Amino acid sequence: EAQVTQNPRYLITVTGKKLTVTCSQNMNHEYMSWYRQDPGLGLRQIYYSMNVEVTDKGDVPEGYKVSRKEKRNFPLILESPSPNQTSLYFCASSAGTAKETQYFGPGTRLLVL
Amino acid sequence: GQQLNQSPQSMFIQEGEDVSMNCTSSSIFNTWLWYKQDPGEGPVLLIALYKAGELTSNGRLTAQFGITRKDSFLNISASIPSDVGIYFCAAQWGNFNKFYFGSGTKLNVKP
């Protein structure tokens, strides 16, 4: 089954404790992206990747890092999480020629205390 | 960043009614998209629009890319209970790899 998976689905952590949210897709998609969803703000793009070793900033990249060492994986790293990074995070992927048809993962709900 | 103003924020309608929602911006976009998000899940693409003035349907859904390239609307005809969810507009501008989303319209349908 074609899908985007994220782990963990729920995470409670404390300020400053490094964490990684994994994202994996099994569709051989070139394009992958991370979003955060906050009430009243919709989804905001954090980072995206056009292909292996090619990443670029979205609209709200501050406080986040990403890497794309393999085509299927696109982890989101919070080196020093802060409470304002409490949010619902979505990973998405799409084929390079149809980037608008993004397939979203189920989401990761993060609470930073 | 770019801002998409989506309205209404929420709607409470009776099953069978038609629904209309829209997105406006002060910026020009190359692509307009409409997504639906069910509770506890990620958004799913409903309709993609690529040209100013384009009108596209997907079953009971119809969306249009505004002629000024600064707005789009989504209509749902004869709503049913499974239409319940949050609908998001999204747009791409210039760099086709960046996406901007509206704040969402929460739709409630009473059977």
PDB file of C-alpha atoms in Angstrom:
ATOM      1  CA  GLU A   1       0.000   0.000   0.000  1.00  0.00           C
ATOM      2  CA  ALA A   2       1.315   3.431  -1.012  1.00  0.00           C
ATOM      3  CA  GLN A   3       1.806   5.505   2.088  1.00  0.00           C
ATOM      4  CA  VAL A   4       3.716   8.097   4.056  1.00  0.00           C
ATOM      5  CA  THR A   5       4.527   7.035   7.605  1.00  0.00           C
ATOM      6  CA  GLN A   6       5.597   9.193  10.510  1.00  0.00           C
ATOM      7  CA  ASN A   7       6.985   8.252  13.899  1.00  0.00           C
ATOM      8  CA  PRO A   8       6.207   8.875  16.608  1.00  0.00           C
ATOM      9  CA  ARG A   9       2.545   9.824  16.298  1.00  0.00           C
ATOM     10  CA  TYR A  10       2.530  11.518  19.693  1.00  0.00           C
ATOM     11  CA  LEU A  11       5.418  12.943  21.661  1.00  0.00           C
ATOM     12  CA  ILE A  12       5.728  14.869  24.903  1.00  0.00           C
ATOM     13  CA  THR A  13       9.153  16.307  25.636  1.00  0.00           C
ATOM     14  CA  VAL A  14      10.846  19.061  27.591  1.00  0.00           C
ATOM     15  CA  THR A  15      12.495  22.257  26.443  1.00  0.00           C
ATOM     16  CA  GLY A  16      15.981  21.728  25.059  1.00  0.00           C
ATOM     17  CA  LYS A  17      15.884  17.958  24.645  1.00  0.00           C
ATOM     18  CA  LYS A  18      16.822  17.098  21.063  1.00  0.00           C
ATOM     19  CA  LEU A  19      14.291  15.048  19.151  1.00  0.00           C
ATOM     20  CA  THR A  20      13.783  13.588  15.690  1.00  0.00           C
ATOM     21  CA  VAL A  21      10.529  12.862  13.930  1.00  0.00           C
ATOM     22  CA  THR A  22      10.964  10.325  11.171  1.00  0.00           C
ATOM     23  CA  CYS A  23       9.156  10.322   7.841  1.00  0.00           C
ATOM     24  CA  SER A  24       9.263   7.572   5.271  1.00  0.00           C
ATOM     25  CA  GLN A  25       7.496   7.051   1.936  1.00  0.00           C
ATOM     26  CA  ASN A  26       7.295   3.908  -0.196  1.00  0.00           C
ATOM     27  CA  MET A  27       6.299   5.542  -3.497  1.00  0.00           C
ATOM     28  CA  ASN A  28       9.786   6.418  -4.768  1.00  0.00           C
ATOM     29  CA  HIS A  29       8.807  10.091  -4.664  1.00  0.00           C
ATOM     30  CA  GLU A  30      11.463  12.713  -5.286  1.00  0.00           C
ATOM     31  CA  TYR A  31       9.778  15.589  -3.443  1.00  0.00           C
ATOM     32  CA  MET A  32       9.221  15.539   0.326  1.00  0.00           C
ATOM     33  CA  SER A  33       8.151  18.280   2.676  1.00  0.00           C
ATOM     34  CA  TRP A  34       7.416  19.058   6.330  1.00  0.00           C
ATOM     35  CA  TYR A  35       4.550  21.218   7.598  1.00  0.00           C
ATOM     36  CA  ARG A  36       3.295  22.327  10.960  1.00  0.00           C
ATOM     37  CA  GLN A  37      -0.396  22.897  11.618  1.00  0.00           C
ATOM     38  CA  ASP A  38      -1.543  25.310  14.290  1.00  0.00           C
ATOM     39  CA  PRO A  39      -5.115  26.391  15.119  1.00  0.00           C
ATOM     40  CA  GLY A  40      -6.228  29.322  13.014  1.00  0.00           C
ATOM     41  CA  LEU A  41      -3.049  29.279  10.923  1.00  0.00           C
ATOM     42  CA  GLY A  42      -3.537  26.330   8.627  1.00  0.00           C
ATOM     43  CA  LEU A  43      -0.432  24.474   7.470  1.00  0.00           C
ATOM     44  CA  ARG A  44       2.889  26.218   7.179  1.00  0.00           C
ATOM     45  CA  GLN A  45       5.775  24.728   5.278  1.00  0.00           C
ATOM     46  CA  ILE A  46       8.964  24.175   7.287  1.00  0.00           C
ATOM     47  CA  TYR A  47      11.394  22.557   4.841  1.00  0.00           C
ATOM     48  CA  TYR A  48      11.199  20.694   1.588  1.00  0.00           C
ATOM     49  CA  SER A  49      13.491  18.461  -0.421  1.00  0.00           C
ATOM     50  CA  MET A  50      13.631  18.063  -4.171  1.00  0.00           C
ATOM     51  CA  ASN A  51      15.752  14.909  -4.019  1.00  0.00           C
ATOM     52  CA  VAL A  52      18.537  13.217  -2.111  1.00  0.00           C
ATOM     53  CA  GLU A  53      20.906  15.783  -0.571  1.00  0.00           C
ATOM     54  CA  VAL A  54      18.775  18.680  -1.887  1.00  0.00           C
ATOM     55  CA  THR A  55      16.834  20.584   0.763  1.00  0.00           C
ATOM     56  CA  ASP A  56      15.539  24.128   1.092  1.00  0.00           C
ATOM     57  CA  LYS A  57      13.702  26.323   3.569  1.00  0.00           C
ATOM     58  CA  GLY A  58       9.950  26.769   3.575  1.00  0.00           C
ATOM     59  CA  ASP A  59       8.085  29.561   5.280  1.00  0.00           C
ATOM     60  CA  VAL A  60       8.945  28.744   8.931  1.00  0.00           C
ATOM     61  CA  PRO A  61      12.323  26.948   9.086  1.00  0.00           C
ATOM     62  CA  GLU A  62      13.658  28.532  12.292  1.00  0.00           C
ATOM     63  CA  GLY A  63      14.438  25.967  14.989  1.00  0.00           C
ATOM     64  CA  TYR A  64      14.277  22.985  12.644  1.00  0.00           C
ATOM     65  CA  LYS A  65      16.741  20.936  10.639  1.00  0.00           C
ATOM     66  CA  VAL A  66      16.216  18.264   8.019  1.00  0.00           C
ATOM     67  CA  SER A  67      18.309  15.814   6.074  1.00  0.00           C
ATOM     68  CA  ARG A  68      17.731  13.712   2.959  1.00  0.00           C
ATOM     69  CA  LYS A  69      20.332  10.994   2.806  1.00  0.00           C
ATOM     70  CA  GLU A  70      18.006   8.456   1.217  1.00  0.00           C
ATOM     71  CA  LYS A  71      15.141   9.008  -1.181  1.00  0.00           C
ATOM     72  CA  ARG A  72      12.531   7.392   1.049  1.00  0.00           C
ATOM     73  CA  ASN A  73      13.380   9.145   4.340  1.00  0.00           C
ATOM     74  CA  PHE A  74      13.133  12.787   5.379  1.00  0.00           C
ATOM     75  CA  PRO A  75      13.577  13.215   9.154  1.00  0.00           C
ATOM     76  CA  LEU A  76      12.725  16.447  10.952  1.00  0.00           C
ATOM     77  CA  ILE A  77      15.144  17.387  13.710  1.00  0.00           C
ATOM     78  CA  LEU A  78      14.520  19.767  16.588  1.00  0.00           C
ATOM     79  CA  GLU A  79      17.941  20.386  18.129  1.00  0.00           C
ATOM     80  CA  SER A  80      16.623  22.364  21.089  1.00  0.00           C
ATOM     81  CA  PRO A  81      12.828  22.286  21.178  1.00  0.00           C
ATOM     82  CA  SER A  82      10.934  25.176  22.713  1.00  0.00           C
ATOM     83  CA  PRO A  83       7.273  25.444  23.777  1.00  0.00           C
ATOM     84  CA  ASN A  84       6.404  27.462  20.658  1.00  0.00           C
ATOM     85  CA  GLN A  85       7.211  24.364  18.627  1.00  0.00           C
ATOM     86  CA  THR A  86       4.271  22.557  20.193  1.00  0.00           C
ATOM     87  CA  SER A  87       2.220  21.707  17.136  1.00  0.00           C
ATOM     88  CA  LEU A  88       0.854  19.052  14.803  1.00  0.00           C
ATOM     89  CA  TYR A  89       3.472  18.102  12.209  1.00  0.00           C
ATOM     90  CA  PHE A  90       2.831  16.577   8.808  1.00  0.00           C
ATOM     91  CA  CYS A  91       5.234  15.053   6.353  1.00  0.00           C
ATOM     92  CA  ALA A  92       4.250  14.889   2.689  1.00  0.00           C
ATOM     93  CA  SER A  93       5.680  13.500  -0.521  1.00  0.00           C
ATOM     94  CA  SER A  94       4.954  13.711  -4.214  1.00  0.00           C
ATOM     95  CA  ALA A  95       6.369  12.665  -7.561  1.00  0.00           C
ATOM     96  CA  GLY A  96       8.693  15.304  -8.948  1.00  0.00           C
ATOM     97  CA  THR A  97       6.483  16.118 -11.921  1.00  0.00           C
ATOM     98  CA  ALA A  98       3.280  16.489  -9.904  1.00  0.00           C
ATOM     99  CA  LYS A  99       4.361  18.231  -6.754  1.00  0.00           C
ATOM    100  CA  GLU A 100       0.924  19.576  -6.100  1.00  0.00           C
ATOM    101  CA  THR A 101      -0.416  16.056  -5.594  1.00  0.00           C
ATOM    102  CA  GLN A 102       1.178  15.675  -2.213  1.00  0.00           C
ATOM    103  CA  TYR A 103       0.412  12.623  -0.111  1.00  0.00           C
ATOM    104  CA  PHE A 104       0.374  13.477   3.567  1.00  0.00           C
ATOM    105  CA  GLY A 105       1.367  11.308   6.490  1.00  0.00           C
ATOM    106  CA  PRO A 106      -0.944  10.820   9.490  1.00  0.00           C
ATOM    107  CA  GLY A 107       0.687  13.567  11.554  1.00  0.00           C
ATOM    108  CA  THR A 108       2.802  13.792  14.700  1.00  0.00           C
ATOM    109  CA  ARG A 109       1.424  15.682  17.650  1.00  0.00           C
ATOM    110  CA  LEU A 110       4.250  17.266  19.636  1.00  0.00           C
ATOM    111  CA  LEU A 111       4.004  18.889  23.049  1.00  0.00           C
ATOM    112  CA  VAL A 112       7.072  20.718  24.374  1.00  0.00           C
ATOM    113  CA  LEU A 113       6.909  21.522  28.082  1.00  0.00           C
TER     114      LEU A 113
ATOM    115  CA  GLY B   1       5.491  34.777   3.820  1.00  0.00           C
ATOM    116  CA  GLN B   2       2.508  34.817   1.517  1.00  0.00           C
ATOM    117  CA  GLN B   3      -0.910  34.974   3.144  1.00  0.00           C
ATOM    118  CA  LEU B   4      -4.080  33.253   2.004  1.00  0.00           C
ATOM    119  CA  ASN B   5      -7.298  34.556   3.563  1.00  0.00           C
ATOM    120  CA  GLN B   6      -9.830  31.751   3.686  1.00  0.00           C
ATOM    121  CA  SER B   7     -13.491  32.191   4.572  1.00  0.00           C
ATOM    122  CA  PRO B   8     -15.692  31.325   6.202  1.00  0.00           C
ATOM    123  CA  GLN B   9     -13.857  29.887   9.203  1.00  0.00           C
ATOM    124  CA  SER B  10     -16.678  27.456   9.892  1.00  0.00           C
ATOM    125  CA  MET B  11     -20.063  26.482   8.513  1.00  0.00           C
ATOM    126  CA  PHE B  12     -23.025  24.592   9.938  1.00  0.00           C
ATOM    127  CA  ILE B  13     -25.344  23.372   7.212  1.00  0.00           C
ATOM    128  CA  GLN B  14     -28.166  20.910   6.657  1.00  0.00           C
ATOM    129  CA  GLU B  15     -27.617  17.781   4.585  1.00  0.00           C
ATOM    130  CA  GLY B  16     -28.522  18.495   0.971  1.00  0.00           C
ATOM    131  CA  GLU B  17     -27.530  22.147   1.034  1.00  0.00           C
ATOM    132  CA  ASP B  18     -24.879  23.624  -1.244  1.00  0.00           C
ATOM    133  CA  VAL B  19     -21.693  25.067   0.250  1.00  0.00           C
ATOM    134  CA  SER B  20     -19.328  27.736  -0.957  1.00  0.00           C
ATOM    135  CA  MET B  21     -15.961  28.785   0.450  1.00  0.00           C
ATOM    136  CA  ASN B  22     -13.205  30.952  -0.920  1.00  0.00           C
ATOM    137  CA  CYS B  23      -9.623  32.047  -0.611  1.00  0.00           C
ATOM    138  CA  THR B  24      -8.173  35.428  -1.444  1.00  0.00           C
ATOM    139  CA  SER B  25      -4.707  36.897  -1.421  1.00  0.00           C
ATOM    140  CA  SER B  26      -2.949  40.118  -2.282  1.00  0.00           C
ATOM    141  CA  SER B  27      -0.387  38.058  -4.229  1.00  0.00           C
ATOM    142  CA  ILE B  28      -0.570  36.347  -7.591  1.00  0.00           C
ATOM    143  CA  PHE B  29      -0.278  32.552  -7.657  1.00  0.00           C
ATOM    144  CA  ASN B  30       0.450  30.035 -10.406  1.00  0.00           C
ATOM    145  CA  THR B  31      -1.499  27.127  -8.945  1.00  0.00           C
ATOM    146  CA  TRP B  32      -4.476  26.890  -6.605  1.00  0.00           C
ATOM    147  CA  LEU B  33      -5.281  23.703  -4.720  1.00  0.00           C
ATOM    148  CA  TRP B  34      -8.092  22.504  -2.476  1.00  0.00           C
ATOM    149  CA  TYR B  35      -7.553  19.877   0.223  1.00  0.00           C
ATOM    150  CA  LYS B  36      -9.822  18.160   2.726  1.00  0.00           C
ATOM    151  CA  GLN B  37      -8.673  17.015   6.149  1.00  0.00           C
ATOM    152  CA  ASP B  38     -10.632  14.434   8.133  1.00  0.00           C
ATOM    153  CA  PRO B  39     -10.190  14.315  11.912  1.00  0.00           C
ATOM    154  CA  GLY B  40      -6.902  12.704  12.919  1.00  0.00           C
ATOM    155  CA  GLU B  41      -5.594  12.475   9.374  1.00  0.00           C
ATOM    156  CA  GLY B  42      -3.475  14.422   6.931  1.00  0.00           C
ATOM    157  CA  PRO B  43      -4.973  16.571   4.150  1.00  0.00           C
ATOM    158  CA  VAL B  44      -6.044  14.916   0.911  1.00  0.00           C
ATOM    159  CA  LEU B  45      -5.997  16.736  -2.421  1.00  0.00           C
ATOM    160  CA  LEU B  46      -9.458  17.350  -3.904  1.00  0.00           C
ATOM    161  CA  ILE B  47      -8.853  19.637  -6.879  1.00  0.00           C
ATOM    162  CA  ALA B  48      -5.840  21.303  -8.517  1.00  0.00           C
ATOM    163  CA  LEU B  49      -6.166  24.397 -10.747  1.00  0.00           C
ATOM    164  CA  TYR B  50      -3.403  25.579 -13.077  1.00  0.00           C
ATOM    165  CA  LYS B  51      -4.740  28.439 -15.223  1.00  0.00           C
ATOM    166  CA  ALA B  52      -6.486  31.705 -14.473  1.00  0.00           C
ATOM    167  CA  GLY B  53     -10.211  31.310 -15.090  1.00  0.00           C
ATOM    168  CA  GLU B  54     -10.050  27.512 -15.000  1.00  0.00           C
ATOM    169  CA  LEU B  55     -13.161  25.798 -13.648  1.00  0.00           C
ATOM    170  CA  THR B  56     -12.729  22.173 -12.578  1.00  0.00           C
ATOM    171  CA  SER B  57     -15.140  19.639 -11.115  1.00  0.00           C
ATOM    172  CA  ASN B  58     -14.611  16.485  -9.099  1.00  0.00           C
ATOM    173  CA  GLY B  59     -17.972  14.831  -8.486  1.00  0.00           C
ATOM    174  CA  ARG B  60     -20.050  17.213  -6.380  1.00  0.00           C
ATOM    175  CA  LEU B  61     -17.094  19.562  -5.956  1.00  0.00           C
ATOM    176  CA  THR B  62     -16.358  22.476  -8.267  1.00  0.00           C
ATOM    177  CA  ALA B  63     -13.460  24.894  -7.935  1.00  0.00           C
ATOM    178  CA  GLN B  64     -12.324  27.908  -9.913  1.00  0.00           C
ATOM    179  CA  PHE B  65      -8.994  29.684 -10.321  1.00  0.00           C
ATOM    180  CA  GLY B  66      -9.782  33.406 -10.166  1.00  0.00           C
ATOM    181  CA  ILE B  67      -9.154  35.462 -13.277  1.00  0.00           C
ATOM    182  CA  THR B  68      -6.872  37.825 -11.338  1.00  0.00           C
ATOM    183  CA  ARG B  69      -4.869  34.798 -10.065  1.00  0.00           C
ATOM    184  CA  LYS B  70      -5.371  36.137  -6.537  1.00  0.00           C
ATOM    185  CA  ASP B  71      -8.347  34.050  -5.497  1.00  0.00           C
ATOM    186  CA  SER B  72     -10.148  30.733  -5.775  1.00  0.00           C
ATOM    187  CA  PHE B  73     -13.425  29.274  -4.627  1.00  0.00           C
ATOM    188  CA  LEU B  74     -14.713  25.792  -3.869  1.00  0.00           C
ATOM    189  CA  ASN B  75     -18.364  24.775  -4.120  1.00  0.00           C
ATOM    190  CA  ILE B  76     -19.858  21.569  -2.774  1.00  0.00           C
ATOM    191  CA  SER B  77     -23.303  20.692  -4.047  1.00  0.00           C
ATOM    192  CA  ALA B  78     -25.919  18.602  -2.229  1.00  0.00           C
ATOM    193  CA  SER B  79     -23.789  18.111   0.884  1.00  0.00           C
ATOM    194  CA  ILE B  80     -23.780  14.773   2.709  1.00  0.00           C
ATOM    195  CA  PRO B  81     -22.586  13.866   6.224  1.00  0.00           C
ATOM    196  CA  SER B  82     -19.242  12.522   4.975  1.00  0.00           C
ATOM    197  CA  ASP B  83     -18.398  16.009   3.675  1.00  0.00           C
ATOM    198  CA  VAL B  84     -17.677  16.945   7.296  1.00  0.00           C
ATOM    199  CA  GLY B  85     -14.066  18.018   7.781  1.00  0.00           C
ATOM    200  CA  ILE B  86     -11.718  20.932   7.344  1.00  0.00           C
ATOM    201  CA  TYR B  87     -11.173  22.276   3.850  1.00  0.00           C
ATOM    202  CA  PHE B  88      -7.952  24.075   3.023  1.00  0.00           C
ATOM    203  CA  CYS B  89      -7.004  26.154   0.046  1.00  0.00           C
ATOM    204  CA  ALA B  90      -3.341  26.156  -0.928  1.00  0.00           C
ATOM    205  CA  ALA B  91      -1.336  27.948  -3.566  1.00  0.00           C
ATOM    206  CA  GLN B  92       2.040  27.968  -5.240  1.00  0.00           C
ATOM    207  CA  TRP B  93       3.886  31.061  -6.375  1.00  0.00           C
ATOM    208  CA  GLY B  94       7.088  31.506  -8.315  1.00  0.00           C
ATOM    209  CA  ASN B  95       9.186  28.762  -6.770  1.00  0.00           C
ATOM    210  CA  PHE B  96       6.984  25.746  -7.473  1.00  0.00           C
ATOM    211  CA  ASN B  97       8.393  23.886  -4.535  1.00  0.00           C
ATOM    212  CA  LYS B  98       6.882  26.187  -1.921  1.00  0.00           C
ATOM    213  CA  PHE B  99       3.287  25.864  -0.791  1.00  0.00           C
ATOM    214  CA  TYR B 100       1.091  28.290   1.155  1.00  0.00           C
ATOM    215  CA  PHE B 101      -2.088  27.219   2.917  1.00  0.00           C
ATOM    216  CA  GLY B 102      -5.192  29.048   4.073  1.00  0.00           C
ATOM    217  CA  SER B 103      -6.364  28.734   7.676  1.00  0.00           C
ATOM    218  CA  GLY B 104      -9.141  26.294   6.779  1.00  0.00           C
ATOM    219  CA  THR B 105     -12.946  26.132   6.685  1.00  0.00           C
ATOM    220  CA  LYS B 106     -14.497  23.718   9.141  1.00  0.00           C
ATOM    221  CA  LEU B 107     -17.629  22.187   7.646  1.00  0.00           C
ATOM    222  CA  ASN B 108     -20.337  20.605   9.777  1.00  0.00           C
ATOM    223  CA  VAL B 109     -23.252  18.833   8.080  1.00  0.00           C
ATOM    224  CA  LYS B 110     -26.376  18.015  10.036  1.00  0.00           C
ATOM    225  CA  PRO B 111     -28.197  14.887   8.791  1.00  0.00           C
TER     226      PRO B 111
END
